[in-house]
Coordinates of C-alpha atoms in Angstrom, one line a residue:
X1 CA -26.3 -33.3 39.1
X2 CA -27.4 -29.6 39.2
X3 CA -30.4 -28.5 37.1
X4 CA -31.1 -24.9 36.2
X5 CA -34.3 -23.9 38.0
X6 CA -37.3 -23.4 35.6
X7 CA -38.8 -20.5 37.5
X8 CA -36.0 -18.0 37.1
X9 CA -33.4 -16.9 34.6
X10 CA -30.2 -19.0 34.5
X11 CA -27.7 -17.6 37.0
X12 CA -25.0 -18.0 34.3
X13 CA -26.7 -15.7 31.8
X14 CA -26.1 -11.9 32.3
X15 CA -28.4 -9.3 30.9
X16 CA -28.1 -9.2 27.1
X17 CA -26.5 -6.1 25.8
X18 CA -28.4 -4.0 23.2
X19 CA -25.2 -3.3 21.3
X20 CA -23.3 -6.4 22.3
X21 CA -23.5 -8.1 19.0
X22 CA -25.8 -11.0 17.9
X23 CA -27.9 -12.3 20.7
X24 CA -27.2 -15.9 20.0
X25 CA -23.5 -15.2 20.3
X26 CA -24.0 -13.4 23.6
X27 CA -25.8 -16.5 25.0
X28 CA -23.1 -18.9 23.7
X29 CA -20.4 -16.6 25.1
X30 CA -22.1 -16.5 28.5
X31 CA -22.2 -20.3 28.5
X32 CA -18.6 -20.6 27.7
X33 CA -17.7 -18.0 30.4
X34 CA -19.8 -19.8 33.0
X35 CA -18.0 -23.1 32.2
X36 CA -14.7 -21.3 32.6
X37 CA -15.5 -19.8 36.0
X38 CA -17.2 -22.9 37.3
X39 CA -20.8 -21.6 37.4
X40 CA -21.7 -24.4 35.1
X41 CA -20.1 -27.8 35.3
X42 CA -20.1 -30.9 33.1
X43 CA -23.5 -32.7 33.5
X44 CA -25.5 -29.6 34.4
X45 CA -28.8 -29.6 32.6
X46 CA -29.8 -26.4 30.7
X47 CA -33.4 -25.1 30.3
X48 CA -35.4 -26.2 27.3
X49 CA -35.0 -23.9 24.3
X50 CA -38.6 -22.8 24.3
X51 CA -38.5 -22.0 28.0
X52 CA -35.3 -19.9 27.7
X53 CA -36.7 -18.1 24.7
X54 CA -39.9 -17.1 26.7
X55 CA -37.9 -16.0 29.7
X56 CA -35.6 -13.8 27.6
X57 CA -38.4 -12.6 25.4
X58 CA -36.6 -13.8 22.3
X59 CA -37.8 -15.9 19.3
X60 CA -37.1 -19.6 19.5
X61 CA -34.7 -19.4 16.5
X62 CA -32.3 -17.2 18.4
X63 CA -32.0 -19.6 21.3
X64 CA -31.8 -22.5 18.9
X65 CA -28.8 -20.8 17.1
X66 CA -27.2 -20.1 20.5
X67 CA -27.4 -23.8 21.5
X68 CA -26.2 -24.9 18.1
X69 CA -23.2 -22.5 18.4
X70 CA -22.5 -23.9 21.9
X71 CA -22.5 -27.4 20.4
X72 CA -20.0 -26.2 17.7
X73 CA -17.7 -25.2 20.5
X74 CA -18.2 -28.6 22.2
X75 CA -19.8 -26.9 25.2
X76 CA -23.1 -28.8 25.1
X77 CA -24.4 -32.3 24.3
X78 CA -27.9 -33.5 23.7
X79 CA -29.3 -36.5 25.4
X80 CA -32.5 -37.0 23.5
X81 CA -35.7 -36.6 25.5
X82 CA -33.7 -35.9 28.7
X83 CA -32.6 -32.5 27.4
X84 CA -29.4 -30.6 26.8
X85 CA -26.4 -30.8 29.2
X86 CA -23.1 -29.2 29.7
X87 CA -20.5 -31.4 28.0
X88 CA -17.3 -32.7 29.5
X89 CA -14.2 -30.9 28.2
X90 CA -12.6 -32.6 25.2
X91 CA -8.9 -33.3 25.3
X92 CA -7.1 -30.8 23.2
X93 CA -4.6 -32.5 21.0
X94 CA -3.5 -29.5 19.0
X95 CA -1.2 -27.3 21.1
X96 CA -1.0 -24.3 18.8
X97 CA -3.8 -21.9 18.2
X98 CA -3.1 -20.8 14.6
X99 CA -3.8 -17.2 13.9
X100 CA -1.2 -17.0 11.2
X101 CA -2.7 -18.7 8.1
X102 CA -5.2 -16.8 5.9
X103 CA -7.8 -19.4 5.1
X104 CA -11.6 -19.1 4.8
X105 CA -13.5 -20.0 8.0
X106 CA -15.8 -23.0 7.9
X107 CA -19.3 -21.6 7.4
X108 CA -22.0 -22.6 10.0
X109 CA -24.9 -24.6 8.6
X110 CA -22.9 -25.9 5.6
X111 CA -22.2 -29.6 5.6
X112 CA -18.9 -29.5 3.7
X113 CA -18.6 -33.3 3.5
X114 CA -22.1 -33.5 1.9
X115 CA -21.3 -30.6 -0.4
X116 CA -18.1 -32.3 -1.6
X117 CA -19.8 -35.7 -2.1
X118 CA -22.7 -34.2 -4.1
X119 CA -20.3 -32.1 -6.2
X120 CA -18.1 -35.0 -7.0
X121 CA -21.1 -37.2 -7.7
X122 CA -22.4 -34.7 -10.2
X123 CA -19.0 -34.4 -11.8
X124 CA -18.7 -38.2 -12.2
X125 CA -22.2 -38.4 -13.7
X126 CA -21.5 -35.8 -16.3
X127 CA -17.8 -36.3 -17.2
X128 CA -15.7 -38.8 -19.0
X129 CA -13.6 -40.4 -16.3
X130 CA -10.8 -40.9 -18.7
X131 CA -10.6 -37.2 -19.4
X132 CA -10.4 -36.5 -15.7
X133 CA -7.4 -38.7 -15.4
X134 CA -5.2 -37.5 -18.3
X135 CA -3.1 -34.6 -19.3
X136 CA -4.7 -31.3 -20.5
X137 CA -3.0 -28.5 -22.4
X138 CA -3.7 -25.9 -19.6
X139 CA -5.8 -22.8 -19.5
X140 CA -9.0 -24.7 -18.8
X141 CA -11.6 -26.4 -20.9
X142 CA -14.4 -24.4 -22.5
X143 CA -16.7 -25.2 -19.5
X144 CA -14.0 -24.2 -17.0
X145 CA -13.5 -20.8 -18.7
X146 CA -17.2 -20.2 -18.8
X147 CA -17.4 -21.0 -15.1
X148 CA -14.5 -18.5 -14.6
X149 CA -16.4 -15.8 -16.6
X150 CA -19.5 -16.5 -14.4
X151 CA -17.3 -16.2 -11.2
X152 CA -16.0 -12.8 -12.4
X153 CA -19.4 -11.4 -13.3
X154 CA -19.9 -9.5 -10.0
X155 CA -16.7 -7.6 -10.7
X156 CA -17.0 -7.0 -14.5
X157 CA -20.5 -8.0 -15.8
X158 CA -20.7 -10.3 -18.8
X159 CA -17.3 -11.4 -20.1
X160 CA -15.9 -13.2 -23.1
X161 CA -14.9 -16.5 -21.6
X162 CA -12.0 -16.8 -24.1
X163 CA -10.3 -14.0 -22.2
X164 CA -10.3 -16.1 -18.9
X165 CA -7.4 -18.4 -18.2
X166 CA -7.8 -21.1 -15.5
X167 CA -4.7 -21.6 -13.3
X168 CA -3.6 -23.9 -10.5
X169 CA -3.9 -21.1 -7.8
X170 CA -3.0 -17.4 -7.6
X171 CA 0.6 -18.0 -6.8
X172 CA 1.2 -19.9 -10.0
X173 CA -0.6 -17.1 -11.9
X174 CA 1.6 -14.4 -10.3
X175 CA 4.8 -16.2 -11.2
X176 CA 3.6 -16.8 -14.8
X177 CA 2.6 -13.1 -15.2
X178 CA 6.1 -12.1 -13.9
X179 CA 7.7 -14.3 -16.5
X180 CA 5.3 -13.0 -19.2
X181 CA 5.5 -9.3 -18.6
X182 CA 9.1 -8.7 -17.3
X183 CA 12.6 -9.8 -17.9
X184 CA 15.4 -10.6 -15.4
X185 CA 16.5 -7.5 -13.5
X186 CA 13.3 -5.6 -14.0
X187 CA 11.7 -3.7 -11.1
X188 CA 8.3 -4.6 -9.7
X189 CA 6.6 -1.9 -7.7
X190 CA 4.3 -2.7 -4.7
X191 CA 3.4 -1.4 -1.3
X192 CA 5.9 -1.5 1.6
X193 CA 3.8 -4.2 3.2
X194 CA 2.7 -6.7 0.6
X195 CA 1.8 -10.4 -0.1
X196 CA 4.9 -12.5 0.7
X197 CA 4.3 -14.8 -2.3
X198 CA 5.1 -11.9 -4.6
X199 CA 8.5 -11.4 -3.0
X200 CA 9.2 -15.1 -3.2
X201 CA 8.3 -15.4 -6.9
X202 CA 10.2 -12.2 -7.8
X203 CA 13.3 -13.2 -6.0
X204 CA 13.4 -16.7 -7.5
X205 CA 12.9 -15.3 -11.0
X206 CA 15.6 -12.6 -10.6
X207 CA 13.3 -9.5 -10.5
X208 CA 13.7 -6.7 -8.0
X209 CA 11.0 -5.4 -5.6
X210 CA 10.8 -1.7 -4.9
X211 CA 8.4 -0.4 -2.3
X212 CA 6.1 2.5 -2.8
X213 CA 4.7 4.5 0.1
X214 CA 1.1 3.9 1.1
X215 CA -1.3 5.7 3.4
X216 CA -4.6 4.8 5.0
X217 CA -6.2 4.5 1.6
X218 CA -3.5 2.3 0.0
X219 CA -0.7 3.0 -2.4
X220 CA -0.3 6.8 -3.0
X221 CA -0.8 7.8 -6.6
X222 CA 1.8 10.6 -6.7
X223 CA 4.4 8.3 -5.2
X224 CA 3.6 5.5 -7.7
X225 CA 3.9 7.9 -10.6
X226 CA 7.2 9.2 -9.3
X227 CA 8.5 5.6 -8.9
X228 CA 7.4 4.7 -12.4
X229 CA 9.5 7.6 -13.8
X230 CA 12.4 6.8 -11.6
X231 CA 12.6 3.0 -12.0
X232 CA 10.9 2.3 -15.3
X233 CA 9.3 -0.8 -13.7
X234 CA 8.2 -3.9 -15.6
X235 CA 5.2 -4.3 -13.4
X236 CA 3.1 -2.9 -10.5
X237 CA 1.6 -5.4 -8.1
X238 CA -1.5 -4.5 -6.2
X239 CA -3.9 -6.3 -3.8
X240 CA -6.5 -3.5 -3.6
X241 CA -9.4 -5.0 -1.7
X242 CA -8.9 -5.9 2.0
X243 CA -5.2 -5.9 1.3
X244 CA -3.0 -8.6 2.6
X245 CA -1.8 -7.8 5.2
X246 CA -3.1 -4.3 6.0
X247 CA -6.8 -5.0 5.2
X248 CA -7.0 -1.6 3.4
X249 CA -9.5 -1.3 0.5
X250 CA -8.4 1.3 -2.0
X251 CA -11.4 3.6 -2.7
X252 CA -12.8 4.0 -6.2
X253 CA -11.5 7.5 -6.8
X254 CA -7.9 6.3 -6.1
X255 CA -8.4 3.2 -8.2
X256 CA -9.2 5.5 -11.2
X257 CA -6.1 7.6 -10.5
X258 CA -3.9 4.4 -10.4
X259 CA -5.5 3.2 -13.7
X260 CA -4.7 6.6 -15.3
X261 CA -1.1 6.4 -14.1
X262 CA -0.7 2.9 -15.6
X263 CA -1.9 4.3 -18.9
X264 CA 0.3 7.5 -18.8
X265 CA 3.4 5.5 -17.8
X266 CA 2.6 2.5 -20.0
X267 CA 3.1 0.2 -17.1
X268 CA 1.3 -3.1 -16.5
X269 CA -0.5 -3.9 -13.2
X270 CA -1.1 -7.3 -11.7
X271 CA -4.4 -6.9 -9.7
X272 CA -4.4 -9.8 -7.3
X273 CA -7.9 -9.5 -5.8
X274 CA -8.7 -12.6 -3.7
X275 CA -11.0 -10.9 -1.2
X276 CA -13.2 -8.8 -3.5
X277 CA -16.2 -11.2 -3.1
X278 CA -15.8 -11.2 0.7
X279 CA -16.0 -7.4 1.0
X280 CA -19.1 -5.3 1.7
X281 CA -19.8 -3.2 -1.4
X282 CA -16.2 -3.1 -2.8
X283 CA -15.3 -0.6 -5.5
X284 CA -15.0 -1.8 -9.1
X285 CA -11.6 -3.4 -9.8
X286 CA -8.8 -1.3 -11.2
X287 CA -9.0 -3.5 -14.3
X288 CA -12.5 -2.1 -15.0
X289 CA -10.9 1.4 -15.5
X290 CA -7.8 0.2 -17.5
X291 CA -8.7 -3.2 -19.0
X292 CA -5.7 -3.2 -21.4
X293 CA -3.2 -2.4 -18.7
X294 CA -4.3 -4.7 -15.9
X295 CA -4.2 -8.5 -15.5
X296 CA -6.8 -9.5 -12.9
X297 CA -6.5 -12.6 -10.7
X298 CA -9.4 -14.1 -8.6
X299 CA -8.8 -17.3 -6.6
X300 CA -11.2 -19.7 -5.1
X301 CA -8.8 -20.6 -2.3
X302 CA -9.5 -17.5 -0.2
X303 CA -13.3 -17.4 -0.8
X304 CA -14.2 -21.1 -0.6
X305 CA -11.4 -23.5 0.5
X306 CA -7.7 -23.8 0.0
X307 CA -8.3 -27.3 -1.4
X308 CA -9.7 -25.8 -4.6
X309 CA -6.4 -24.7 -6.1
X310 CA -8.1 -22.8 -8.9
X311 CA -7.7 -19.2 -9.9
X312 CA -9.1 -17.3 -12.8
X313 CA -7.0 -14.8 -14.6
X314 CA -8.5 -12.1 -16.9
X315 CA -6.1 -11.2 -19.7
X316 CA -7.7 -9.2 -22.5
X317 CA -5.0 -9.4 -25.2
X318 CA -4.9 -12.7 -27.1
X319 CA -1.2 -12.6 -27.8
X320 CA -0.5 -12.0 -24.2
X321 CA -2.7 -14.9 -23.1
X322 CA -0.8 -17.2 -25.3
X323 CA 2.6 -16.0 -23.9
X324 CA 1.1 -16.4 -20.4
X325 CA 0.1 -20.0 -21.1
X326 CA 3.7 -20.8 -22.3
X327 CA 5.1 -19.3 -19.1
X328 CA 2.6 -21.2 -17.0
X329 CA 3.4 -24.5 -18.6
X330 CA 7.1 -24.1 -17.8
X331 CA 6.3 -25.0 -14.2
X332 CA 2.6 -25.9 -13.9
X333 CA 1.2 -27.8 -16.8
X334 CA -2.4 -27.6 -15.8
X335 CA -5.0 -27.5 -13.0
X336 CA -5.7 -31.0 -11.8
X337 CA -8.7 -31.9 -14.0
X338 CA -10.8 -33.3 -11.2
X339 CA -10.3 -30.1 -9.1
X340 CA -11.2 -27.9 -12.1
X341 CA -14.3 -30.0 -12.8
X342 CA -15.4 -29.7 -9.2
X343 CA -14.9 -25.9 -9.2
X344 CA -16.8 -25.6 -12.4
X345 CA -19.7 -27.8 -11.1
X346 CA -20.0 -25.7 -7.9
X347 CA -19.9 -22.4 -9.7
X348 CA -22.5 -23.4 -12.3
X349 CA -24.9 -25.1 -9.9
X350 CA -24.8 -22.3 -7.3
X351 CA -23.0 -24.2 -4.6
X352 CA -19.9 -21.9 -4.8
X353 CA -22.0 -18.8 -4.3
X354 CA -23.8 -20.4 -1.3
X355 CA -20.6 -21.5 0.2
X356 CA -19.0 -18.1 -0.2
X357 CA -22.0 -16.4 1.4
X358 CA -21.6 -18.8 4.4
X359 CA -17.9 -17.9 4.6
X360 CA -18.7 -14.1 4.5
X361 CA -21.2 -14.5 7.3
X362 CA -18.9 -16.6 9.4
X363 CA -16.0 -14.2 8.8
X364 CA -18.2 -11.2 10.0
X365 CA -19.2 -13.1 13.2
X366 CA -15.5 -13.7 13.8
X367 CA -14.8 -10.0 13.3
X368 CA -17.5 -9.2 15.9
X369 CA -15.7 -11.5 18.3
X370 CA -12.3 -9.9 17.6
X371 CA -13.8 -6.4 18.0
X372 CA -15.2 -7.3 21.5
X373 CA -12.0 -9.1 22.7
X374 CA -9.4 -6.8 21.4
X375 CA -11.5 -3.7 22.3
X376 CA -9.6 -0.5 21.5
X377 CA -6.9 -2.2 19.6
X378 CA -9.2 -3.6 16.9
X379 CA -9.2 -1.4 13.7
X380 CA -10.7 -3.8 11.2
X381 CA -13.5 -3.3 8.7
X382 CA -15.6 -6.2 9.7
X383 CA -14.9 -8.0 6.4
X384 CA -12.4 -10.4 5.1
X385 CA -10.2 -13.0 6.7
X386 CA -7.7 -11.0 8.8
X387 CA -6.9 -8.0 11.0
X388 CA -3.8 -5.8 10.8
X389 CA -3.1 -5.0 14.4
X390 CA -0.6 -2.2 15.2
X391 CA 1.3 -2.8 18.4
X392 CA 2.0 -0.7 21.5
X393 CA 5.5 0.7 21.5
X394 CA 6.8 -1.7 24.2
X395 CA 6.3 -4.6 21.8
X396 CA 8.0 -5.2 18.5
X397 CA 6.2 -7.4 16.1
X398 CA 8.9 -10.1 16.0
X399 CA 9.1 -10.0 19.8
X400 CA 5.4 -10.4 20.2
X401 CA 5.3 -13.3 17.7
X402 CA 7.9 -15.1 19.7
X403 CA 6.1 -14.5 23.0
X404 CA 2.8 -15.6 21.5
X405 CA 4.4 -18.7 20.1
X406 CA 5.7 -19.6 23.6
X407 CA 2.0 -19.4 24.8
X408 CA 0.7 -21.6 22.0
X409 CA -0.5 -18.9 19.6
X410 CA 0.8 -18.4 16.1
X411 CA 0.6 -14.9 14.5
X412 CA 2.5 -13.4 11.6
X413 CA 4.8 -10.4 12.3
X414 CA 5.0 -7.4 10.0
X415 CA 8.5 -8.5 8.8
X416 CA 7.0 -11.3 6.9
X417 CA 5.3 -8.8 4.6
X418 CA 8.0 -6.1 4.4
X419 CA 9.3 -5.1 1.0
X420 CA 11.7 -2.5 2.4
X421 CA 13.6 -1.8 5.6
X422 CA 10.9 0.6 6.9
X423 CA 8.5 -2.0 8.5
X424 CA 5.4 -1.1 10.4
X425 CA 5.2 -2.4 14.0
X426 CA 2.2 -4.7 13.6
X427 CA 1.0 -8.3 13.3
X428 CA -1.5 -9.9 11.1
X429 CA -4.2 -11.9 12.9
X430 CA -6.0 -14.5 10.7
X431 CA -9.5 -15.3 11.8
X432 CA -10.3 -18.3 9.7
X433 CA -7.6 -20.8 10.3
X434 CA -9.0 -22.1 13.6
X435 CA -12.0 -24.2 12.7
X436 CA -13.8 -24.0 16.0
X437 CA -15.0 -20.6 17.0
X438 CA -14.6 -21.3 20.7
X439 CA -10.9 -22.1 20.2
X440 CA -10.6 -18.9 18.2
X441 CA -12.1 -17.0 21.1
X442 CA -9.5 -18.6 23.4
X443 CA -6.7 -17.6 21.1
X444 CA -7.8 -14.0 20.9
X445 CA -8.3 -13.7 24.6
X446 CA -4.8 -15.1 25.3
X447 CA -3.4 -12.6 22.7
X448 CA -5.3 -9.7 24.3
X449 CA -3.8 -10.6 27.7
X450 CA -0.3 -10.8 26.2
X451 CA -0.7 -7.4 24.5
X452 CA -1.8 -5.8 27.8
X453 CA 1.5 -6.7 29.6
X454 CA 5.0 -5.7 28.8
X455 CA 7.5 -8.2 27.4
X456 CA 9.7 -10.2 29.6
X457 CA 13.5 -10.5 29.1
X458 CA 14.2 -13.3 26.6
X459 CA 16.2 -16.2 27.8
X460 CA 16.9 -19.4 25.9
X461 CA 16.3 -22.7 27.5
X462 CA 19.3 -25.0 27.8
X463 CA 18.9 -28.8 27.9

């Protein structure tokens, strides 16, 4: 068994870069690289944390975080008083590295199991069990709507909770709004690359999607106004903050222009805004500038966890809210009461805010990693759950997605988001769906190597 010598810096640790990202990540990355090249082997003993901190002239907390991060990646194992050792590699049972699903990453330092147990315990202590196991009329209880108003406070300030409707996820809310605000055959305007769930709902409900040109700041106001005059749309659908898939955030000035167009053209907007709370200093929602024209959706699934199928919809007009609830009940009677109660408990006791901050922090660390690995190809903002990566000309997005799949990596090609025939040559890379940060690093590295080489001729296997 080899032991790192106490009187010198570890041979596996390169000089820490001033602008190389968080120091604790640099140390953890160096550990992983040393294991990959054989400089460190299973069973090697690492220096005590205090010793390494002194040698690197760092505070102990930084080295402790580095070791904790390495344990998260299953690189290290503690053996009590004997110290910390390089762990034996674990057998990888999951063959696909999933970079295709936009889910929040698990935040470091948050014991999700404990959070769930505590939340459910509080719910059970304060609720009537019979009410949690029976039918509800939908739209949420008074407590649920108050929690929704609290969740929306960062965007709008104090709200009348009666204007908030609780829904079983954003997809259900989108479908119900389409039923409420349009009729079969109506046009829905959106960007040329847009959330696939909109297209699915519109197609199933007999509505027609028409794409409007966008630039680096999002949908173009002059093109939207022109399309409104030409098509007389029933709705405009926008995802203005860290847009899915392009990750564009529409700036405040343009949001005001879009709000004014909605007023002039008397067209309604669905503002689907799942990532607002994950963004760094986002502009006010479009709904803040045209409250009567815009229905605003905020879901917990993208900020906290997909298991909380709860979305809050802000609809100012009472008659419209009643019509919306009728439409919603036609296919989704209610949010599961236990799920709604848990969401309400977490929002009101502060657990949701703490969890969201953990998700934001973890997402930013993952963007750091992607920026380093993808080098000149990365053009993200450092926020949110995904990257929109434009491809070199020798790759098409569908071609790259197939090639990545053959190497055990799942990504989403631009075609999945296209609302017109003019599709951008790009892929969406989701940074949260792989739980372990070390496996995410592996997936991004494989993808980077794939991007650097030209595609091989496709040939189908015959068996």
